[in-house]
Coordinates of C-alpha atoms and ligand atoms in Angstrom, one line a residue:
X264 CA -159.8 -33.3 -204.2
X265 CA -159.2 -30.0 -203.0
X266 CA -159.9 -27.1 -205.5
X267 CA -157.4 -24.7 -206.6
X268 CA -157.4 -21.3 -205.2
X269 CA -156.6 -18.6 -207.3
X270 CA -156.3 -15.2 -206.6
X271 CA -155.2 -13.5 -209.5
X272 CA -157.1 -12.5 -212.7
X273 CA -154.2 -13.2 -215.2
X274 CA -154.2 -16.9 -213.7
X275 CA -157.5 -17.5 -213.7
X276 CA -157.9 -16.5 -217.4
X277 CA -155.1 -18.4 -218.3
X278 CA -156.3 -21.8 -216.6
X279 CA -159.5 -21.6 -218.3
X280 CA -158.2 -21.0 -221.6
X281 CA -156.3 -24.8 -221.0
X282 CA -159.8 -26.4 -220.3
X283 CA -161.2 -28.4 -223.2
X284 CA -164.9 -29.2 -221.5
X285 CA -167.7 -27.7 -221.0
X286 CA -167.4 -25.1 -218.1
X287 CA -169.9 -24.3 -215.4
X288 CA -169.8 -21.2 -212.9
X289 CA -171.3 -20.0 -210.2
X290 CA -170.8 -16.6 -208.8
X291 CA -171.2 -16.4 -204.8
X292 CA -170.1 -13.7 -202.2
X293 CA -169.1 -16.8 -199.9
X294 CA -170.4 -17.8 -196.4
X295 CA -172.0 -20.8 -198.3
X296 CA -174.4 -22.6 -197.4
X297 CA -177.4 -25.6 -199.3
X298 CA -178.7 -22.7 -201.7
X299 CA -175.5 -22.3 -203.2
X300 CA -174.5 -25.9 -203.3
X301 CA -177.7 -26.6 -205.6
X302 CA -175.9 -24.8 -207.8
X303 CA -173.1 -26.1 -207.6
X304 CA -174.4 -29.4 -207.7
X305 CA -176.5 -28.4 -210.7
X306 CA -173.6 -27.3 -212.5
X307 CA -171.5 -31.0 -211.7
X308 CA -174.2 -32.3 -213.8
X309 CA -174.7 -30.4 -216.6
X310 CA -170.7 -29.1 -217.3
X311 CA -167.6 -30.7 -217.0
X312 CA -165.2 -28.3 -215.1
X313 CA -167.0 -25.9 -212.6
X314 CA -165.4 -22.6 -210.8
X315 CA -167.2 -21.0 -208.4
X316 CA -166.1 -17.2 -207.5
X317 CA -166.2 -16.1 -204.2
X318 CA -166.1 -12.1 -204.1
X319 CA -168.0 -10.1 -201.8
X320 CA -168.6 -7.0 -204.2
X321 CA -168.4 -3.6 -202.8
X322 CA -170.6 -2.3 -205.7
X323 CA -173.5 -4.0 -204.8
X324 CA -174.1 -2.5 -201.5
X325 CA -175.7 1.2 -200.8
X326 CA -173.8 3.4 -198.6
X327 CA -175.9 2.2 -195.1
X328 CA -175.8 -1.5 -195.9
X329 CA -174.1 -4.4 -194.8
X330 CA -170.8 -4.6 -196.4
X331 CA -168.3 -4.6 -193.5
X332 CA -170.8 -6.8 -191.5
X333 CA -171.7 -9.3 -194.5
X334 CA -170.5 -13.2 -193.2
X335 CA -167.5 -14.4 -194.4
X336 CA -165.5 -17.7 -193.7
X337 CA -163.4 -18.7 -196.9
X338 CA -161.8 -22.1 -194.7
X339 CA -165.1 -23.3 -194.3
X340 CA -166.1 -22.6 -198.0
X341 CA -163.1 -24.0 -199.6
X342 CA -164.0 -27.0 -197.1
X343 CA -167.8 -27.3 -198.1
X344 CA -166.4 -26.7 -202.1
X345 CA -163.7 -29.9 -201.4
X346 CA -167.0 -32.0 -200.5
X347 CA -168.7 -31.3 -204.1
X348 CA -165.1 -31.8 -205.9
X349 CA -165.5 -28.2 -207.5
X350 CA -162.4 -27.4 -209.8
X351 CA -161.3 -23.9 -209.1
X352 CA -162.5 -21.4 -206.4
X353 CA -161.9 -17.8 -208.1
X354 CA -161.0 -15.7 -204.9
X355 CA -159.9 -12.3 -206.0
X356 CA -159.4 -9.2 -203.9
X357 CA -161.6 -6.0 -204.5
X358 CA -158.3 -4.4 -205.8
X359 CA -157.6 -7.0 -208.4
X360 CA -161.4 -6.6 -209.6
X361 CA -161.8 -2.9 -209.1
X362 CA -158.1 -1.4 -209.7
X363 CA -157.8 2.4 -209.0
X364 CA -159.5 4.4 -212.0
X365 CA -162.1 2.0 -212.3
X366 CA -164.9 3.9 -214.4
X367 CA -166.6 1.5 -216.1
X368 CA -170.3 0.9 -215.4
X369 CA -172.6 -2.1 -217.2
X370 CA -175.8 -1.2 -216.8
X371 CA -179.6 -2.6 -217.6
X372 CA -182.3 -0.1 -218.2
X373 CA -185.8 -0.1 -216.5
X374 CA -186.1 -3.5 -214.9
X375 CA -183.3 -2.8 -212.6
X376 CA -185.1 0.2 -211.0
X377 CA -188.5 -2.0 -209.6
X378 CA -189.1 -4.3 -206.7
X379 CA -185.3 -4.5 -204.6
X380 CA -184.6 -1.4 -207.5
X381 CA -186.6 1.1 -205.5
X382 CA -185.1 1.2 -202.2
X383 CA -181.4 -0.3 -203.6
X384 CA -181.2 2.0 -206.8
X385 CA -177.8 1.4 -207.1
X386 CA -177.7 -2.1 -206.5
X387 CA -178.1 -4.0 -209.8
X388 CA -175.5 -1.6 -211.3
X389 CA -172.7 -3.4 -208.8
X390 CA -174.5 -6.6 -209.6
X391 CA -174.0 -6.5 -213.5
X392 CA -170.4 -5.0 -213.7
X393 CA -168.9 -7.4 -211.6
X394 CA -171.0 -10.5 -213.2
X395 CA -169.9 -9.0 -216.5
X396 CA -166.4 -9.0 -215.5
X397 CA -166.9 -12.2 -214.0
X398 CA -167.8 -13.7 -217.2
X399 CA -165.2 -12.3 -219.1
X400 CA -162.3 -13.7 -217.2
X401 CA -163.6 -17.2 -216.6
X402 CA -165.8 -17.5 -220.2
X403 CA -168.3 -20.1 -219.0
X404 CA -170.5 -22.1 -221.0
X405 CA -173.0 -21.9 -218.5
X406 CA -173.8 -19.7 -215.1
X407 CA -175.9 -20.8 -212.6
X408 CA -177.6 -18.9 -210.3
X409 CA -180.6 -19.0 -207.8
X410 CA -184.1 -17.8 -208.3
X411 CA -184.1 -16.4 -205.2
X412 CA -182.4 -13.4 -206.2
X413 CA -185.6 -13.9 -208.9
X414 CA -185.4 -10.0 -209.9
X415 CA -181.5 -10.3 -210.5
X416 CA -181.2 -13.8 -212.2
X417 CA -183.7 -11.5 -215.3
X418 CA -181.4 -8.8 -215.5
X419 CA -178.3 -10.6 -216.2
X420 CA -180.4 -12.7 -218.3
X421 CA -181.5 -9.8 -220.3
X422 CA -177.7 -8.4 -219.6
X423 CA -176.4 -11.5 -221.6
X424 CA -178.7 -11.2 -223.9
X425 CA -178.0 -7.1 -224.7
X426 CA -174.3 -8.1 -224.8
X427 CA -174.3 -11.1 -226.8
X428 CA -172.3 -12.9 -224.1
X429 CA -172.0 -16.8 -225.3
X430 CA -172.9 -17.2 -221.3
X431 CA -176.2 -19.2 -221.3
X432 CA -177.9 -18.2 -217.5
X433 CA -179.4 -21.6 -215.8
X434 CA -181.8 -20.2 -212.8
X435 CA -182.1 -23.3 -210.4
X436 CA -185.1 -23.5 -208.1
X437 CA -185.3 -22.0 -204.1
X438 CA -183.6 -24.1 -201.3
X439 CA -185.3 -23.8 -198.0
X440 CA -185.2 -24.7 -194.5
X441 CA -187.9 -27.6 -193.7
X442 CA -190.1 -24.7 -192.1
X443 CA -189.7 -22.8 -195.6
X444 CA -187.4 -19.7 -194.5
X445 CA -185.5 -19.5 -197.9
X446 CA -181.7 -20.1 -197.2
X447 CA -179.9 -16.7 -197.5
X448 CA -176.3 -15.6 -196.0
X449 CA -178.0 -13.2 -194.0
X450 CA -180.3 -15.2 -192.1
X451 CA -176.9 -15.4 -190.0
X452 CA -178.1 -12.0 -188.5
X453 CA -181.5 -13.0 -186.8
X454 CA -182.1 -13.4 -183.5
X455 CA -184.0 -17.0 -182.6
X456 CA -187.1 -14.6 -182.2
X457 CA -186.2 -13.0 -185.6
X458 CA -185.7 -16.3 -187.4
X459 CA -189.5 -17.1 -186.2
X460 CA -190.8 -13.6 -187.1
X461 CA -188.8 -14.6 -190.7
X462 CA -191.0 -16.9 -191.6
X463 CA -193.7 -14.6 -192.6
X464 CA -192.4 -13.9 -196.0
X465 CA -192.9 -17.5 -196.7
X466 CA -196.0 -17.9 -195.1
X467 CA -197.0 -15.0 -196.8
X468 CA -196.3 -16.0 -200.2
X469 CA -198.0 -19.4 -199.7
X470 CA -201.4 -17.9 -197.9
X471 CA -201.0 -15.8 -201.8
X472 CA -200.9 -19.4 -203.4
X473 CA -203.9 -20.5 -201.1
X474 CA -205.7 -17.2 -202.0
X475 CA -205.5 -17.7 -205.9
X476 CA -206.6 -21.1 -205.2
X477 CA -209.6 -19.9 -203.4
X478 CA -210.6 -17.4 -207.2
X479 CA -208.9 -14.7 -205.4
X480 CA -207.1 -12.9 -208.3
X481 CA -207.2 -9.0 -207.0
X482 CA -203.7 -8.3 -206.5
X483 CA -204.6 -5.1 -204.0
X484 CA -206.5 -7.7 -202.0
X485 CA -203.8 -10.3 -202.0
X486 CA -201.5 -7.8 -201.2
X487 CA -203.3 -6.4 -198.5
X488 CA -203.8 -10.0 -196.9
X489 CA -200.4 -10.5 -197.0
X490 CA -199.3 -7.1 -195.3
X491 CA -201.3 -8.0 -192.0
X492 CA -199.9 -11.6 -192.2
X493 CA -195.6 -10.0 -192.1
X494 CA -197.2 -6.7 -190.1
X495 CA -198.6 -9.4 -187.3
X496 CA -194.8 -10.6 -186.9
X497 CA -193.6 -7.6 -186.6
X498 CA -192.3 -7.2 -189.6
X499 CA -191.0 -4.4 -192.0
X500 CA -192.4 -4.4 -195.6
X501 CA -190.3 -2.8 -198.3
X502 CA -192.3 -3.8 -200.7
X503 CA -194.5 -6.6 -202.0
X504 CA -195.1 -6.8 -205.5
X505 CA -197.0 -9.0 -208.3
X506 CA -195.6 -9.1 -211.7
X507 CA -194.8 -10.8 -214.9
X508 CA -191.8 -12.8 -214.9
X509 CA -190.1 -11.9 -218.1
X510 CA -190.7 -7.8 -218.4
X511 CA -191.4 -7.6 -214.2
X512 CA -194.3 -5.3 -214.9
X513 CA -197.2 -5.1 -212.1
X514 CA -199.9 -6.9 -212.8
X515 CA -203.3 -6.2 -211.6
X516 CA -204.8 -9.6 -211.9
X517 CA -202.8 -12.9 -211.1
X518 CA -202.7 -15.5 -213.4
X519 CA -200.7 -18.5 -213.5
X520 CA -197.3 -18.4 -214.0
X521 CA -197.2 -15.0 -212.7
X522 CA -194.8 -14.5 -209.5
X523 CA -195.0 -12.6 -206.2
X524 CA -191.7 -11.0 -204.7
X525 CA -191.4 -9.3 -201.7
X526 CA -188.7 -7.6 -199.6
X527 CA -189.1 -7.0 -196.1
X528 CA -187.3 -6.0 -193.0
X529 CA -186.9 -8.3 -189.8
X530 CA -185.6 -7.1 -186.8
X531 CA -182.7 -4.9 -188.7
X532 CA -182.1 -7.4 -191.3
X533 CA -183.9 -6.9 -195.1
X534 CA -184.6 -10.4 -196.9
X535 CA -186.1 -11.1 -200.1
X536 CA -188.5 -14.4 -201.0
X537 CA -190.7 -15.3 -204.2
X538 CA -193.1 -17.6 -205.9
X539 CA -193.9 -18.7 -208.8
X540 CA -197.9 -18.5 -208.6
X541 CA -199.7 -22.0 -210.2
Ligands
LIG862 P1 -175.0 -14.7 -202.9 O1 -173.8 -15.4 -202.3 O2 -176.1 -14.4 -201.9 O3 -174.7 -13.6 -203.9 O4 -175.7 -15.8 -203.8 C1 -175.0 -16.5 -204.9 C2 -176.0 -17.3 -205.7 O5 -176.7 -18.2 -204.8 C3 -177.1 -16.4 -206.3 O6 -177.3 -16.9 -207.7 C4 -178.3 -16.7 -205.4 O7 -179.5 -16.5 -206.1 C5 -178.1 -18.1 -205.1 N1 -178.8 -18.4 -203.8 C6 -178.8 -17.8 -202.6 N2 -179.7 -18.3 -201.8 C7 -180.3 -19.3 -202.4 C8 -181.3 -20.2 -202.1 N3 -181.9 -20.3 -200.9 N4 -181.8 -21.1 -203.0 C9 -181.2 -21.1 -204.3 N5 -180.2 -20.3 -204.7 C10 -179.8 -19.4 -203.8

């Protein structure tokens, strides 16, 4: 069956406020593609109703970012969203969600200002406020969301946590293309050359894995290995960091368990990638 569209805040409250079962949501800026189904397949499973919000937020995006660019193709969404027999597709417009004298801000200290934090400082702030509002319209038991975007599934953890949200935050593993490019909206944006030169942040996470493997634990020497690896595709590096995944601290050392992030530029587009070191 098709899922209801709504537009309008007031409606959307209302509807879930009717729904008995366990609900599931998952918050998207649209252009879907398999990374966001797994979630949404995830949340069929474990919830009985599940809305999925699609909302391309304004807040999230610095001044010389892609907003006006970023992909967008609601028919085809709603279309892919029919398939998985989602309930309700939460569509708003940015003047329902951010109504002139909007001044509210939710924000999370310290880890929102490493890794993408550096070069985005503004980013997570966007990214908090609008999942906070988010959660206060549709109330969900339970909010999926990718570990992809590893460094922002812990700080709305930590946000619901701060906030005593009844939200519990389900992070769902990586979705990739069969030659490892992690599946992102903006892979849209590459070039067949760039999609090639793209793979180097995965390649560069795994020759990390193969390192460690090897008793290679210096993080300066991993790093370093890695940075000729994306350099020799021609390949920006914002940054490449390894840390501990519950305070996102540096470590020195890596251990098991501990995870790699990186965030580098190809051609003009910046893409992000992790792993969880084993
Ligand atoms: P976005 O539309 O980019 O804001 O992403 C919406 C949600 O989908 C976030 O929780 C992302 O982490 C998740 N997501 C995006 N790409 C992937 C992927 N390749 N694998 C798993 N989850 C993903």
């Amino acid at each position: 069956m098709k899922p209801k569209l709504i537009n309008s805040i007031d409606e959307m409250s209302a509807i879930r406020r009717q729904i008995k079962g366990k609900v599931g949501f998952v918050p998207t800026m649209g252009f879907l593609h398999e990374g966001h189904l797994s979630l949404i397949r995830e949340a069929k499973k474990q919830t009985d109703i599940v809305i999925v919000s699609i909302f391309v937020n304004p807040t999230q995006f610095g001044a010389n970012e892609d907003l006006s660019n970023y992909p967008r193709n609601i028919e085809r969404d709603i279309e892919l969203l029919a398939n998985l027999d989602v309930d309700y597709i939460f569509f708003p417009t940015d003047e329902q969600m951010y109504p002139e004298g909007f001044k509210t801000w939710v924000n999370v200290d310290k880890i929102t200002q490493v890794l993408c934090g550096r070069s985005r400082p503004t980013h997570f702030r966007g990214v908090t406020t609008i999942v906070a509002k988010l959660i206060n319209i549709i109330n969900p038991d339970l909010m999926f969301m990718g570990e992809k975007d590893f460094q922002q599934l812990v700080v709305l953890k930590q946000m619901a946590k701060d906030l005593n949200f009844r939200t519990k935050v389900i992070g769902c593993s990586i979705i990739r293309e069969k030659d490892g490019l992690a599946l992102s909206s903006r892979n849209k944006y590459l070039s067949s050359q760039g999609r090639q030169k793209a793979l180097c942040l995965n390649k560069s996470l795994l020759l990390a894995q193969k390192l460690f493997n090897e008793g290679i634990v210096s993080s300066n020497k991993i790093i370093s290995q890695m940075t000729d690896l994306i350099e020799d595709n021609e390949s920006i590096i914002d940054y490449i960091e390894v840390f501990d995944p519950k305070t996102l601290e540096h470590i020195p050392e890596l251990v098991s368990g501990c995870r790699i992030a990186l965030a580098v530029i190809v051609e003009n587009t910046r893409l992000i990638d992790n792993i969880q070191i084993l």
